[in-house]
Amino acid sequence: MSSLTGWGRTQPSIATVVTPANEHDVLDILARATKGVIARGLGRSYGDAAQVAGGTVIDGLGLGGIGPIDEATGEVTVGAGTSLDALLSISVPKGWFIAVSPGTRQVTVGGAIAADVHGKNHHRDGAFCEHVRSLRLVTPTGAMTVGPTDEPDVFWGTAGAMGLTGIVTEATLRLLPIETDRLVVDTDRCRDLDALMAAMATGDEDHRYSVAWVDCMATGARLGRAVLTRGNHACRVDLDATAQLREPAPSRSGLLRVPWVAPKGLLNRVSIRAFNEAWFRRAPRHRRDELVSLGAFFHPLDFVTDWNLLYGPRGVVQYQLAVPDTGGDTVRRAIELLATSGVPSFLAVLKRFGPSDPGFLSFPIEGWTLALDMPVGPAQLPGVLDRLDELVVADGGRVYLAKDARLDPRHLPAMYPRLDELASLRARLDPRGVLTSDLARRLGV
Ligand SMILES: Cc1cc2nc3c(=O)[nH]c(=O)nc-3n(C[C@H](O)[C@H](O)[C@H](O)COP(=O)(O)OP(=O)(O)OC[C@H]3O[C@@H](n4cnc5c(N)ncnc54)[C@H](O)[C@@H]3O)c2cc1C
């Protein structure tokens, strides 16, 4: 029996953890299970999606392996327990990058499919599963290979369904060709939210990647001030002739390590406000064509192993919302609520989403997404989060289940209107109802 938690703030959940080496082992575990089974990758979802109290957690890390990369198509077949870090360390020197990268490389391919993760390029390239050609899914009724055109309901039912349709054991991904391991990046300081959203609405199309870091503690005329960074992969002509493709730094273990859990109260309104201020002032007002490494642009947090310990013993709540593009009112009201609530919040991340994919429970919807990081502690925090939920639901939006640990289940059907389709699919693939998680139980999925 092992105790597992999410990356942010979740209660420990005691379960039996098993590490299958292949599909047959997974079939066997599912056939014998009676009390609930869920897959787990690298545990980077912030909440309780990859834990199941009293049941069996399938540690997917044994399902590894990286096949050859097809030089013509960029297709590669990998075990679902392969981390994006391991894949990139092989693919980048050969001139291939992952088509969609979340903010950390320390996630598995299985976890990326289960959350249908998005990156800084959703406005251009969509979510992770739009670049999956096929996957192997093991369910309590058997194993199957599915793809966007081969059993599409099972494929799109699995994309974003947080492991609730089965265990992904293998996937064939389409990679993105790159000429160098650098990006050409533009940085702009935006004085307030209007300036930021206008810049993103007009200029994002010229950049494959776009992300804004918003100071959610600034108020008044500075509300929503932000630093916007946008980039494209650098071509050989952008670099000097000697530049080589290399594995992106940092290495798997990160370069710095937080050695202890920070004392309670280290992160408070004063310290976080000071950090946000210093960070905003340090950023250049306008900088063009800076060459930045893949690691620094996509995965800056990976440079610091165990950075979440900085939040102290009570941990962090991540809250990520997506709302349709109806003028940005909800984003403004969410930032206003936070800025005036007394809840300290680190730099928030604002991105634009392009059209949704057909994933039944996939998170992105066309419009805006805002991700907030808040240390657990302030008495107002639960009320602020409930108020955020109400704003999001009223605007036809949703919260990201990969980051959730506390959503009121009454909001779920409005946020995810295709729950019934998922329920029918699960009844077909898993008639005994073996697959479940603490998240599914909490939200009544
Ligand atoms: C620093 C940081 C930055 C992040 N940035 C982003 C971002 O930019 N965009 C984004 O979309 N997400 C982001 N995330 C969230 C993260 O990408 C997702 O939570 C992802 O699912 C984590 O993958 P994992 O391998 O750690 O899976 P886990 O956290 O272990 O599990 C997540 C879900 O995947 C399921 N799962 C895992 N393996 C399998 C499998 N083999 N078969 C079926 N289901 C499986 C689990 O059951 C669970 O429901 C970030 C997380 C962190 C910590």
PDB file of C-alpha atoms and ligand atoms in Angstrom, residues 7 38-46 48-51 58 60-61 63 80-81 101-104 106-120 137 158 161-164 166-169 301-302 307 318 320 351 363 400 402-403 437, ligand 1:
ATOM      1  CA  TRP A   7       1.322  18.030  -7.274  1.00  0.00           C
ATOM      2  CA  ILE A  38      -6.814   4.322 -12.106  1.00  0.00           C
ATOM      3  CA  ALA A  39      -3.621   4.937 -14.086  1.00  0.00           C
ATOM      4  CA  ARG A  40      -0.888   7.279 -12.888  1.00  0.00           C
ATOM      5  CA  GLY A  41       1.948   8.847 -14.858  1.00  0.00           C
ATOM      6  CA  LEU A  42       4.406  11.260 -13.233  1.00  0.00           C
ATOM      7  CA  GLY A  43       1.781  12.640 -10.814  1.00  0.00           C
ATOM      8  CA  ARG A  44       1.985  16.202 -12.225  1.00  0.00           C
ATOM      9  CA  SER A  45      -1.761  16.797 -12.205  1.00  0.00           C
ATOM     10  CA  TYR A  46      -2.325  19.130  -9.266  1.00  0.00           C
ATOM     11  CA  ASP A  48      -6.679  13.888  -7.185  1.00  0.00           C
ATOM     12  CA  ALA A  49      -7.010  12.632 -10.780  1.00  0.00           C
ATOM     13  CA  ALA A  50      -4.280  10.005 -10.455  1.00  0.00           C
ATOM     14  CA  GLN A  51      -5.198   8.538  -7.082  1.00  0.00           C
ATOM     15  CA  ILE A  58      -1.519   1.464 -12.100  1.00  0.00           C
ATOM     16  CA  GLY A  60       2.286   3.636 -15.963  1.00  0.00           C
ATOM     17  CA  LEU A  61       6.030   4.272 -15.784  1.00  0.00           C
ATOM     18  CA  LEU A  63       5.068   1.061 -19.952  1.00  0.00           C
ATOM     19  CA  ALA A  80       2.522   5.596 -22.519  1.00  0.00           C
ATOM     20  CA  GLY A  81       4.846   5.809 -19.506  1.00  0.00           C
ATOM     21  CA  SER A 101       4.137  20.984 -24.908  1.00  0.00           C
ATOM     22  CA  PRO A 102       2.714  21.714 -21.449  1.00  0.00           C
ATOM     23  CA  GLY A 103       4.673  23.927 -19.033  1.00  0.00           C
ATOM     24  CA  THR A 104       6.734  20.978 -17.774  1.00  0.00           C
ATOM     25  CA  GLN A 106       7.989  15.925 -16.492  1.00  0.00           C
ATOM     26  CA  VAL A 107       4.695  14.435 -17.685  1.00  0.00           C
ATOM     27  CA  THR A 108       4.099  11.133 -19.425  1.00  0.00           C
ATOM     28  CA  VAL A 109       2.537  10.589 -22.826  1.00  0.00           C
ATOM     29  CA  GLY A 110      -0.329   8.736 -21.069  1.00  0.00           C
ATOM     30  CA  GLY A 111      -0.910  11.713 -18.764  1.00  0.00           C
ATOM     31  CA  ALA A 112      -0.732  14.139 -21.698  1.00  0.00           C
ATOM     32  CA  ILE A 113      -3.409  12.159 -23.565  1.00  0.00           C
ATOM     33  CA  ALA A 114      -5.609  11.712 -20.481  1.00  0.00           C
ATOM     34  CA  ALA A 115      -5.633  15.489 -19.865  1.00  0.00           C
ATOM     35  CA  ASP A 116      -5.467  16.353 -23.606  1.00  0.00           C
ATOM     36  CA  VAL A 117      -2.881  18.908 -22.546  1.00  0.00           C
ATOM     37  CA  HIS A 118      -2.438  22.268 -24.229  1.00  0.00           C
ATOM     38  CA  GLY A 119       0.592  24.470 -24.726  1.00  0.00           C
ATOM     39  CA  LYS A 120       1.417  28.028 -25.688  1.00  0.00           C
ATOM     40  CA  LEU A 137      -6.215   1.407 -24.912  1.00  0.00           C
ATOM     41  CA  THR A 158     -10.380   9.018 -24.011  1.00  0.00           C
ATOM     42  CA  ALA A 161     -11.151  11.906 -19.844  1.00  0.00           C
ATOM     43  CA  MET A 162      -8.545  11.725 -17.062  1.00  0.00           C
ATOM     44  CA  GLY A 163      -7.939   7.986 -17.371  1.00  0.00           C
ATOM     45  CA  LEU A 164     -11.583   6.996 -16.907  1.00  0.00           C
ATOM     46  CA  GLY A 166      -8.985   2.741 -19.727  1.00  0.00           C
ATOM     47  CA  ILE A 167      -5.231   2.506 -19.528  1.00  0.00           C
ATOM     48  CA  VAL A 168      -3.302   3.889 -22.505  1.00  0.00           C
ATOM     49  CA  THR A 169      -0.299   1.611 -23.038  1.00  0.00           C
ATOM     50  CA  LEU A 301      10.042  25.585 -13.853  1.00  0.00           C
ATOM     51  CA  ASP A 302      11.884  22.378 -14.717  1.00  0.00           C
ATOM     52  CA  TRP A 307       9.666  24.007  -6.712  1.00  0.00           C
ATOM     53  CA  GLN A 318      -3.841  25.933  -9.061  1.00  0.00           C
ATOM     54  CA  GLN A 320      -7.309  27.266 -14.418  1.00  0.00           C
ATOM     55  CA  LYS A 351      -3.241  32.324 -23.109  1.00  0.00           C
ATOM     56  CA  PHE A 363     -10.649  21.329 -21.495  1.00  0.00           C
ATOM     57  CA  TYR A 400      -9.370  22.349 -15.912  1.00  0.00           C
ATOM     58  CA  ALA A 402      -6.094  18.221 -14.310  1.00  0.00           C
ATOM     59  CA  LYS A 403      -5.642  21.102 -11.864  1.00  0.00           C
ATOM     60  CA  SER A 437     -10.439   7.898  -9.258  1.00  0.00           C
TER      61      SER A 437
HETATM   62  C1  LIG B   1       4.638  22.816 -13.594  1.00  0.00           C
HETATM   63  C2  LIG B   1       3.441  22.276 -14.338  1.00  0.00           C
HETATM   64  C3  LIG B   1       3.071  22.884 -15.519  1.00  0.00           C
HETATM   65  C4  LIG B   1       1.978  22.399 -16.230  1.00  0.00           C
HETATM   66  N1  LIG B   1       1.635  23.029 -17.396  1.00  0.00           N
HETATM   67  C5  LIG B   1       0.585  22.583 -18.104  1.00  0.00           C
HETATM   68  C6  LIG B   1       0.235  23.211 -19.339  1.00  0.00           C
HETATM   69  O1  LIG B   1       0.879  24.164 -19.779  1.00  0.00           O
HETATM   70  N2  LIG B   1      -0.811  22.696 -20.025  1.00  0.00           N
HETATM   71  C7  LIG B   1      -1.516  21.616 -19.572  1.00  0.00           C
HETATM   72  O2  LIG B   1      -2.451  21.201 -20.259  1.00  0.00           O
HETATM   73  N3  LIG B   1      -1.213  21.013 -18.409  1.00  0.00           N
HETATM   74  C8  LIG B   1      -0.181  21.478 -17.670  1.00  0.00           C
HETATM   75  N4  LIG B   1       0.148  20.853 -16.492  1.00  0.00           N
HETATM   76  C9  LIG B   1      -0.657  19.702 -16.052  1.00  0.00           C
HETATM   77  C10 LIG B   1      -0.091  18.382 -16.592  1.00  0.00           C
HETATM   78  O3  LIG B   1       0.384  18.511 -17.911  1.00  0.00           O
HETATM   79  C11 LIG B   1      -1.196  17.337 -16.603  1.00  0.00           C
HETATM   80  O4  LIG B   1      -1.767  17.220 -15.335  1.00  0.00           O
HETATM   81  C12 LIG B   1      -0.720  15.939 -17.050  1.00  0.00           C
HETATM   82  O5  LIG B   1      -1.853  15.119 -17.132  1.00  0.00           O
HETATM   83  C13 LIG B   1       0.261  15.338 -16.066  1.00  0.00           C
HETATM   84  O6  LIG B   1       0.768  14.125 -16.611  1.00  0.00           O
HETATM   85  P1  LIG B   1       1.351  12.984 -15.668  1.00  0.00           P
HETATM   86  O7  LIG B   1       2.085  12.007 -16.495  1.00  0.00           O
HETATM   87  O8  LIG B   1       2.067  13.576 -14.531  1.00  0.00           O
HETATM   88  O9  LIG B   1      -0.013  12.312 -15.207  1.00  0.00           O
HETATM   89  P2  LIG B   1      -0.629  12.132 -13.740  1.00  0.00           P
HETATM   90  O10 LIG B   1      -0.685  13.437 -13.054  1.00  0.00           O
HETATM   91  O11 LIG B   1       0.025  11.011 -13.057  1.00  0.00           O
HETATM   92  O12 LIG B   1      -2.120  11.709 -14.156  1.00  0.00           O
HETATM   93  C14 LIG B   1      -2.964  12.659 -14.790  1.00  0.00           C
HETATM   94  C15 LIG B   1      -4.173  11.954 -15.393  1.00  0.00           C
HETATM   95  O13 LIG B   1      -3.722  11.109 -16.452  1.00  0.00           O
HETATM   96  C16 LIG B   1      -4.198   9.795 -16.258  1.00  0.00           C
HETATM   97  N5  LIG B   1      -3.189   8.904 -16.816  1.00  0.00           N
HETATM   98  C17 LIG B   1      -1.860   8.889 -16.569  1.00  0.00           C
HETATM   99  N6  LIG B   1      -1.264   7.910 -17.282  1.00  0.00           N
HETATM  100  C18 LIG B   1      -2.250   7.274 -17.983  1.00  0.00           C
HETATM  101  C19 LIG B   1      -2.283   6.172 -18.870  1.00  0.00           C
HETATM  102  N7  LIG B   1      -1.174   5.501 -19.198  1.00  0.00           N
HETATM  103  N8  LIG B   1      -3.480   5.801 -19.379  1.00  0.00           N
HETATM  104  C20 LIG B   1      -4.624   6.474 -19.056  1.00  0.00           C
HETATM  105  N9  LIG B   1      -4.646   7.521 -18.223  1.00  0.00           N
HETATM  106  C21 LIG B   1      -3.479   7.920 -17.694  1.00  0.00           C
HETATM  107  C22 LIG B   1      -4.375   9.653 -14.754  1.00  0.00           C
HETATM  108  O14 LIG B   1      -5.322   8.663 -14.448  1.00  0.00           O
HETATM  109  C23 LIG B   1      -4.877  11.040 -14.382  1.00  0.00           C
HETATM  110  O15 LIG B   1      -6.256  11.135 -14.575  1.00  0.00           O
HETATM  111  C24 LIG B   1       1.231  21.299 -15.740  1.00  0.00           C
HETATM  112  C25 LIG B   1       1.607  20.687 -14.543  1.00  0.00           C
HETATM  113  C26 LIG B   1       2.700  21.164 -13.840  1.00  0.00           C
HETATM  114  C27 LIG B   1       3.103  20.502 -12.546  1.00  0.00           C
END
